[in-house]
Amino acid sequence: MTNYPEKTCSIERLVTIPEDVQKVLNGEKWATRRNGVYAYPGETMTLEGKEFKVEKLYEQTLGELTDEDAKSEGHETVEEYKQAMLSIHDKMPWLPKMKVWVHEYSPIQK
C-alpha cells in the first residue's frame, strides 16, 4: 500500500465546475489534477446521482503533461488544458516543475 499524504480537501470538491461535471458524466473526462490530495483510491464520488470510483492517485509535474493527459482532463492538447486552468486560477503560475496530484476515476457499473 502506498503512503499518501493527508487530504487537503474532500472528495466532494474534486469535480465541481458544471462543464467538468458534464464531461465526466459523458465519459470525456476521467482524471482531475489538484495541488493536493482530495481522495484516495477506493473512495467514491457522486455526480448527479452517478457514482465514480477513484482508481489511481499519483504525483506528476506540469512539465510531464502530455496530450494524452490533457485528454484525460477533457481537453485536446496540453496547451488547451493549460489555458483552461489559467482562466480558472488566474493567480496560478504554470511552472513545469510544479507538482500536482492526479486523481483517476471510473464509473461504477450497477
JSON list of C-alpha atoms in Angstrom, two decimals, residues 2 6 11 15-16 18 30 36 39 42 46 58-59 72 74 76 81 90-91 93 102-104 110:
[
{"chain": "A", "resi": 2, "resn": "THR", "atom": "CA", "xyz": [1.29, 3.42, -0.90]},
{"chain": "A", "resi": 6, "resn": "GLU", "atom": "CA", "xyz": [-3.16, 13.70, 4.41]},
{"chain": "A", "resi": 11, "resn": "ILE", "atom": "CA", "xyz": [-13.74, 14.25, -2.48]},
{"chain": "A", "resi": 15, "resn": "VAL", "atom": "CA", "xyz": [-15.06, 17.94, -9.65]},
{"chain": "A", "resi": 16, "resn": "THR", "atom": "CA", "xyz": [-17.26, 20.99, -9.13]},
{"chain": "A", "resi": 18, "resn": "PRO", "atom": "CA", "xyz": [-20.54, 22.31, -14.17]},
{"chain": "A", "resi": 30, "resn": "TRP", "atom": "CA", "xyz": [-11.65, 10.63, -16.22]},
{"chain": "A", "resi": 36, "resn": "GLY", "atom": "CA", "xyz": [-3.36, 18.46, -3.03]},
{"chain": "A", "resi": 39, "resn": "ALA", "atom": "CA", "xyz": [-9.48, 11.47, -2.48]},
{"chain": "A", "resi": 42, "resn": "GLY", "atom": "CA", "xyz": [-11.24, 3.20, -3.48]},
{"chain": "A", "resi": 46, "resn": "THR", "atom": "CA", "xyz": [-21.35, 11.09, -6.76]},
{"chain": "A", "resi": 58, "resn": "TYR", "atom": "CA", "xyz": [-0.18, 9.76, -8.13]},
{"chain": "A", "resi": 59, "resn": "GLU", "atom": "CA", "xyz": [2.03, 12.83, -8.42]},
{"chain": "A", "resi": 72, "resn": "SER", "atom": "CA", "xyz": [-8.00, 12.54, -19.58]},
{"chain": "A", "resi": 74, "resn": "GLY", "atom": "CA", "xyz": [-11.40, 16.57, -21.21]},
{"chain": "A", "resi": 76, "resn": "GLU", "atom": "CA", "xyz": [-7.45, 18.00, -26.73]},
{"chain": "A", "resi": 81, "resn": "TYR", "atom": "CA", "xyz": [-5.70, 22.35, -20.73]},
{"chain": "A", "resi": 90, "resn": "ASP", "atom": "CA", "xyz": [-5.78, 33.43, -12.64]},
{"chain": "A", "resi": 91, "resn": "LYS", "atom": "CA", "xyz": [-3.08, 33.84, -9.98]},
{"chain": "A", "resi": 93, "resn": "PRO", "atom": "CA", "xyz": [1.78, 30.30, -12.22]},
{"chain": "A", "resi": 102, "resn": "VAL", "atom": "CA", "xyz": [-3.62, 13.14, -10.35]},
{"chain": "A", "resi": 103, "resn": "HIS", "atom": "CA", "xyz": [-6.89, 11.50, -9.34]},
{"chain": "A", "resi": 104, "resn": "GLU", "atom": "CA", "xyz": [-8.08, 8.96, -11.94]},
{"chain": "A", "resi": 110, "resn": "LYS", "atom": "CA", "xyz": [-24.63, -1.11, -11.30]}
]
